[in-house]
CSV table of C-alpha atoms in Angstrom, one decimal:
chain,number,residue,atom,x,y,z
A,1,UNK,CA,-10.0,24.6,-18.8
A,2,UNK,CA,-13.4,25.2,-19.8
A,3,UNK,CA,-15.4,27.3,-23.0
A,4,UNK,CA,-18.7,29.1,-22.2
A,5,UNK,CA,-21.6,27.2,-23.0
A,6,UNK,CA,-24.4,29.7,-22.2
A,7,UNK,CA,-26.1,32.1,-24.6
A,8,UNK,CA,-28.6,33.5,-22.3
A,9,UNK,CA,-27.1,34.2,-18.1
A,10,UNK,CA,-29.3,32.0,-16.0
A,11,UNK,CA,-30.5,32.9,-12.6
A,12,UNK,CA,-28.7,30.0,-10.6
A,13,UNK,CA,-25.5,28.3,-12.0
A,14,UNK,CA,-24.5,25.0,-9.6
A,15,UNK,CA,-20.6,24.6,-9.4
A,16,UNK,CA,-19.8,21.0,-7.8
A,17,UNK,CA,-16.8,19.4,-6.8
A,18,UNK,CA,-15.7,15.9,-7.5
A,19,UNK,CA,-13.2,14.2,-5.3
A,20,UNK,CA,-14.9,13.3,-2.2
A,21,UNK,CA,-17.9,15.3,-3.5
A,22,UNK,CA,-19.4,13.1,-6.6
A,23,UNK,CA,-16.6,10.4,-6.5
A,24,UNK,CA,-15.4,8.8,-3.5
A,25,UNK,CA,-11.5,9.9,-4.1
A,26,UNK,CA,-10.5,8.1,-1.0
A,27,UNK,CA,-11.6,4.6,-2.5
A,28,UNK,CA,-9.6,5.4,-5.2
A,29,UNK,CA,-6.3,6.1,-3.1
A,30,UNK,CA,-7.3,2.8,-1.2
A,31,UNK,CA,-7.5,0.9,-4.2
A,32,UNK,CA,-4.1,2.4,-5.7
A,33,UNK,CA,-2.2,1.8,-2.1
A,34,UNK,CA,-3.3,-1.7,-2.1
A,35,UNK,CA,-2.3,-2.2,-5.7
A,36,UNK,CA,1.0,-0.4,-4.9
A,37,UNK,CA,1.8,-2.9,-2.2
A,38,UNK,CA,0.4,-6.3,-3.9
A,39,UNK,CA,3.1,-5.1,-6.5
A,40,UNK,CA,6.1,-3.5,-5.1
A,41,UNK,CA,5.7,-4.4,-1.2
A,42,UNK,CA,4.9,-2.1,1.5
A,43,UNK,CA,8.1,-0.4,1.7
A,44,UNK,CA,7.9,0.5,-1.7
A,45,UNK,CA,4.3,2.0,-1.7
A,46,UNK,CA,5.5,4.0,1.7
A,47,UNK,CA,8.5,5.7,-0.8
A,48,UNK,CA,5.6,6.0,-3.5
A,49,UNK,CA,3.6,7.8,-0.7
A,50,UNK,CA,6.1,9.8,0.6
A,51,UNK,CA,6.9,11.4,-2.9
A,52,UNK,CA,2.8,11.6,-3.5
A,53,UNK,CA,2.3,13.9,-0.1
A,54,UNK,CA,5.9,16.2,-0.9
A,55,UNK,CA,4.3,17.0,-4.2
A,56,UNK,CA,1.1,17.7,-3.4
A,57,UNK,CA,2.6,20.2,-0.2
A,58,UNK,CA,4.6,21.7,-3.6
A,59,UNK,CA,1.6,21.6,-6.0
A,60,UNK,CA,-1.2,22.6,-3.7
A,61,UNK,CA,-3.4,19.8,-5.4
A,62,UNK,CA,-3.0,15.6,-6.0
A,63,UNK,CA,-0.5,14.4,-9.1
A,64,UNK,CA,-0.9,11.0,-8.9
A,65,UNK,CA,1.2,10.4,-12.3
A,66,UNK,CA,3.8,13.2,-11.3
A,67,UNK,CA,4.1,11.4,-7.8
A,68,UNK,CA,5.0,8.3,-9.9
A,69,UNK,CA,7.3,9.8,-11.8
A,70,UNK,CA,9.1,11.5,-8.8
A,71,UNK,CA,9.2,8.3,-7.3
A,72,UNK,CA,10.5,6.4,-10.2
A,73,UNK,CA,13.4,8.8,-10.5
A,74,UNK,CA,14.6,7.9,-6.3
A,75,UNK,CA,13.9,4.1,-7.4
A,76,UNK,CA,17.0,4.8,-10.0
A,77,UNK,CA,18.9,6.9,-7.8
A,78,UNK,CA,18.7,3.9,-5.1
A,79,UNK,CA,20.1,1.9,-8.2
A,80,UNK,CA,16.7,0.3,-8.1
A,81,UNK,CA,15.0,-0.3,-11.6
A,82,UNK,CA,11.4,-2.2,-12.4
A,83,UNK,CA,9.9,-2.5,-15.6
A,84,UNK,CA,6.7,-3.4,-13.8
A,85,UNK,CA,6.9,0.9,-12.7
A,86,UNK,CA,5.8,1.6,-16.4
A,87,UNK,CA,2.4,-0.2,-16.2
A,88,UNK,CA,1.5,2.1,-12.8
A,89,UNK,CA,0.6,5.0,-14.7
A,90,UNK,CA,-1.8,2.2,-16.6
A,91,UNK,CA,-3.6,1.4,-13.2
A,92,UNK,CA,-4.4,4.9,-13.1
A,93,UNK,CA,-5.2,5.9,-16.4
A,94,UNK,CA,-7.4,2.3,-17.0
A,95,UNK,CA,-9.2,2.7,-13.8
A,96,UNK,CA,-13.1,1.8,-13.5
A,97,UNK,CA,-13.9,5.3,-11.7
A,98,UNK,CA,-17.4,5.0,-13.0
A,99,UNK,CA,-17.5,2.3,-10.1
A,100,UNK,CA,-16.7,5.0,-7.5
A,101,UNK,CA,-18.9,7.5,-7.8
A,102,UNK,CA,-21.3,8.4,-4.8
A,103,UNK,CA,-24.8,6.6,-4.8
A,104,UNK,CA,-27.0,9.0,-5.9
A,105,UNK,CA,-24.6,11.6,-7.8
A,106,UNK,CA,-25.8,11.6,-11.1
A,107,UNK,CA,-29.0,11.2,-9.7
A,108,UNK,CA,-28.3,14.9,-7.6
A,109,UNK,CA,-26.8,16.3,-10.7
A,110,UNK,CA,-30.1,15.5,-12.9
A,111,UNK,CA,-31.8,17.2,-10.2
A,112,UNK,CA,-29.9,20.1,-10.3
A,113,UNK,CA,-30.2,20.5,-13.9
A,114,UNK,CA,-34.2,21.2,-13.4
A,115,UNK,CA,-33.3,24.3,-11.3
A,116,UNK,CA,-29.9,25.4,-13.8
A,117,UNK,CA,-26.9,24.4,-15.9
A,118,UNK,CA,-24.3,22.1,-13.5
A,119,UNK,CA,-21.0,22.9,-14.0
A,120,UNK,CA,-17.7,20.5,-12.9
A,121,UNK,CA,-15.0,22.8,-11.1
A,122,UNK,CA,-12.6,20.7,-9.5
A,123,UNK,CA,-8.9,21.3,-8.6
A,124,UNK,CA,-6.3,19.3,-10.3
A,125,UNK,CA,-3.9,18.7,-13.0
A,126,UNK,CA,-4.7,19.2,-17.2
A,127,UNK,CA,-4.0,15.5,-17.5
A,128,UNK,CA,-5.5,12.9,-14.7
A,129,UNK,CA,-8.1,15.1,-13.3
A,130,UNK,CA,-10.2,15.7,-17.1
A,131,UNK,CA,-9.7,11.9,-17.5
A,132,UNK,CA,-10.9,10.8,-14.2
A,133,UNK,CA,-14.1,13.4,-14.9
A,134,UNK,CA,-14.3,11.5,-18.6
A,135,UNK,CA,-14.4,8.5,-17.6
A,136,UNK,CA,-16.2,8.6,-14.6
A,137,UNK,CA,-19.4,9.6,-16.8
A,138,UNK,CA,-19.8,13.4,-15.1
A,139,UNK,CA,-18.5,14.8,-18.4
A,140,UNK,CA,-21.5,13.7,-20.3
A,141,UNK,CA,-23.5,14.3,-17.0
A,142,UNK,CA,-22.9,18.0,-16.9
A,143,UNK,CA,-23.0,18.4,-20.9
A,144,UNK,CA,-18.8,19.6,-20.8
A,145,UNK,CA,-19.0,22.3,-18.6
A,146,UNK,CA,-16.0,21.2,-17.3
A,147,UNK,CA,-13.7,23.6,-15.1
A,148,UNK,CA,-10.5,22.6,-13.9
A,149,UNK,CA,-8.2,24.6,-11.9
A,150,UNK,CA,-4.9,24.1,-9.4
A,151,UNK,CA,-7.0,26.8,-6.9
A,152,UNK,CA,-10.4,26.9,-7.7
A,153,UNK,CA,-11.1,29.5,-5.3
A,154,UNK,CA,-8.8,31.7,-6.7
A,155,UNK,CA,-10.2,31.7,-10.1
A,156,UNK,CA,-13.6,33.3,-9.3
A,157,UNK,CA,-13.5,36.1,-12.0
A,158,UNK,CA,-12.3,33.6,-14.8
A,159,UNK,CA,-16.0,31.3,-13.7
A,160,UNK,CA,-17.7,34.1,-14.2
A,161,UNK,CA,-16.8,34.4,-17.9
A,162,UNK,CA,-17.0,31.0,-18.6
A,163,UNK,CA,-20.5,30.5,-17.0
A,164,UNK,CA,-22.0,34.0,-16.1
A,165,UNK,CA,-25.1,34.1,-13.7
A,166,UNK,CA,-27.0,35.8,-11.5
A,167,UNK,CA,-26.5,33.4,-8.4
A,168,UNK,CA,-24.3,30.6,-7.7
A,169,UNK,CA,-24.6,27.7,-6.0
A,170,UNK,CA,-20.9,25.9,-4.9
A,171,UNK,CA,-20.8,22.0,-3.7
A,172,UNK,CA,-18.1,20.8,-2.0
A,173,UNK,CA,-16.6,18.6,1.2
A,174,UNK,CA,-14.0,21.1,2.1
A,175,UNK,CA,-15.5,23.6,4.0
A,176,UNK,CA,-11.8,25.9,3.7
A,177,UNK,CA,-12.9,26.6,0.3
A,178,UNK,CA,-16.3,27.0,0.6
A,179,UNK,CA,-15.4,29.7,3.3
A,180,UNK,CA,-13.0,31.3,0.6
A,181,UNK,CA,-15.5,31.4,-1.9
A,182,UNK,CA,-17.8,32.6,0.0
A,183,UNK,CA,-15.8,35.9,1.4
A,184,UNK,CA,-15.6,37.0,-2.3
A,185,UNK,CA,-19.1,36.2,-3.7
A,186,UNK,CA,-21.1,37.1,-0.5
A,187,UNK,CA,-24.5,36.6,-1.1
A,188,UNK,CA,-24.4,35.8,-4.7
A,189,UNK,CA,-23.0,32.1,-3.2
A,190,UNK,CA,-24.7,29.5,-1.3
A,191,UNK,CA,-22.1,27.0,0.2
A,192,UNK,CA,-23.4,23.4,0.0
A,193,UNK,CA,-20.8,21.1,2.8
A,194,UNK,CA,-21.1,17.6,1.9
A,195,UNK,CA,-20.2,15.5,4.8
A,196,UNK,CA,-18.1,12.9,2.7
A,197,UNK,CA,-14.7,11.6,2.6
A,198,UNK,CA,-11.2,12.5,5.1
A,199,UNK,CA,-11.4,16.5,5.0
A,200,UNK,CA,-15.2,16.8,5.5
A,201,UNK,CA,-14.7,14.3,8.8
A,202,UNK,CA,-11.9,16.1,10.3
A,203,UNK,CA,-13.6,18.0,13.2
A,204,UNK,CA,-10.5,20.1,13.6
A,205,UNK,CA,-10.6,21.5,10.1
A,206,UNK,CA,-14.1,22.0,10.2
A,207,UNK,CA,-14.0,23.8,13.9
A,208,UNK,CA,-11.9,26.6,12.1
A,209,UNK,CA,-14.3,28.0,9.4
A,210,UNK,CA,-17.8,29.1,9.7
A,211,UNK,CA,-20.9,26.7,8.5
A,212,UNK,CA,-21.9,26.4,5.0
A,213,UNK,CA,-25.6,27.6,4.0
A,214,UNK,CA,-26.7,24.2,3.9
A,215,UNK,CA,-24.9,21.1,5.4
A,216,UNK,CA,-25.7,17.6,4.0
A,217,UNK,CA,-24.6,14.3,4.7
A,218,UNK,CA,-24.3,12.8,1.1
A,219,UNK,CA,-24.3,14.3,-2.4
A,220,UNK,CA,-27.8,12.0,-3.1
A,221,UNK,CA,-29.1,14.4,-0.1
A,222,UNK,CA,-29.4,17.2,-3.3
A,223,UNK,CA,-32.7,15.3,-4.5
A,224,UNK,CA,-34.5,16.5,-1.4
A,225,UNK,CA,-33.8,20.4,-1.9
A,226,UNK,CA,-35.7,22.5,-4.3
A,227,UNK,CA,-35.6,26.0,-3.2
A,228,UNK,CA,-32.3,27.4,-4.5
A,229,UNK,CA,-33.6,31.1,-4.6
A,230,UNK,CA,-30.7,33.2,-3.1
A,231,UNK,CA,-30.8,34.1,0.9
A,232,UNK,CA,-31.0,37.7,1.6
């Protein structure tokens, strides 16, 4: 999803992640496990978890809501039924994710915006994920240039015609798709590897690709960098 917002092609266009990027994703999971298990009990949440990780093996991105539903329709076949399961997708919709972003991420993102336009490209679905970016503030913080995608990385030619520039600049905490970008764009991309959250910690994940251009340890690290000019 997305509409072109650019009349004249800037020099440097910034693409940034959210989950574990600008918003600390994991938190949220923490938050909805514990809420799963003050409600239902920990077996319960451990069925709700085991649909969660089959779908997103299936999906290739997190469907919190479509996890819920899967899990709902086991619950019946197990003969078990719980009104209390139709206020779940409430906890997610309702949730305070303003309260979860990164210190410093809108801070990094008004920074951004004095060197070009900042553009959301996340992966997910067409329902949580734009809510989660709504209500979280980082709709208004990047003006709607919103771009949401099941594989980001393999929709490189469709961001170019919704943002066309000259440069681009990708931030991220999983280094796989930062390496994937990066083997199409070449030098018109400058990987950014934020250091935040379970993928960007997992040394055996990281050992397999090659370092990003620039390696930070939290997204408020952006406020300190101000030469974005393309590496040749």
């Amino acid at each position: 999803m997305g509409t072109p917002f650019m009349t004249q092609q800037p020099d440097t266009m910034f693409l940034i992640d959210v989950d574990n990027t600008l918003l600390d994703n994991d938190g949220v999971v923490g938050d909805l496990r514990a809420h799963l298990e003050d409600a239902f009990g920990t077996e319960s949440a451990n069925r709700y978890w085991t649909a969660f990780e089959a779908l997103r093996n299936e999906l290739g991105y997190v469907d919190y809501l479509g996890a819920l539903q899967r899990y709902r329709a086991e619950e019946s076949k197990r003969g078990m039924s719980d009104s209390r399961l139709l206020l779940m997708s409430g906890f997610l919709i309702d949730y305070p994710f303003a309260d979860r972003l990164y210190p410093g991420a809108l801070d990094a993102l008004k920074h951004l915006r004095r060197h070009g336009p900042t553009v959301i490209l996340s992966d997910g679905d067409v329902v949580f994920q734009p809510r989660k970016v709504q209500r979280s503030g980082l709709w208004d913080a990047v003006e709607g240039r919103v771009l949401i995608y099941v594989h980001k990385e393999q929709m490189l030619d469709t961001i170019e015609e919704c943002h066309p520039a000259a440069h681009y600049v990708m931030v991220d905490d999983k280094l796989r798709l930062l390496s994937a970008m990066k083997a199409i764009w070449g030098p018109r991309l400058t990987t950014v590897f934020v250091r935040q959250g379970h993928y960007a910690l997992d040394e055996q994940a990281i050992a397999a690709y090659a370092p990003a251009d620039i390696t930070i340890e939290r997204i408020g690290d952006l406020i300190q960098i101000d030469d974005w000019a393309p590496k040749t």
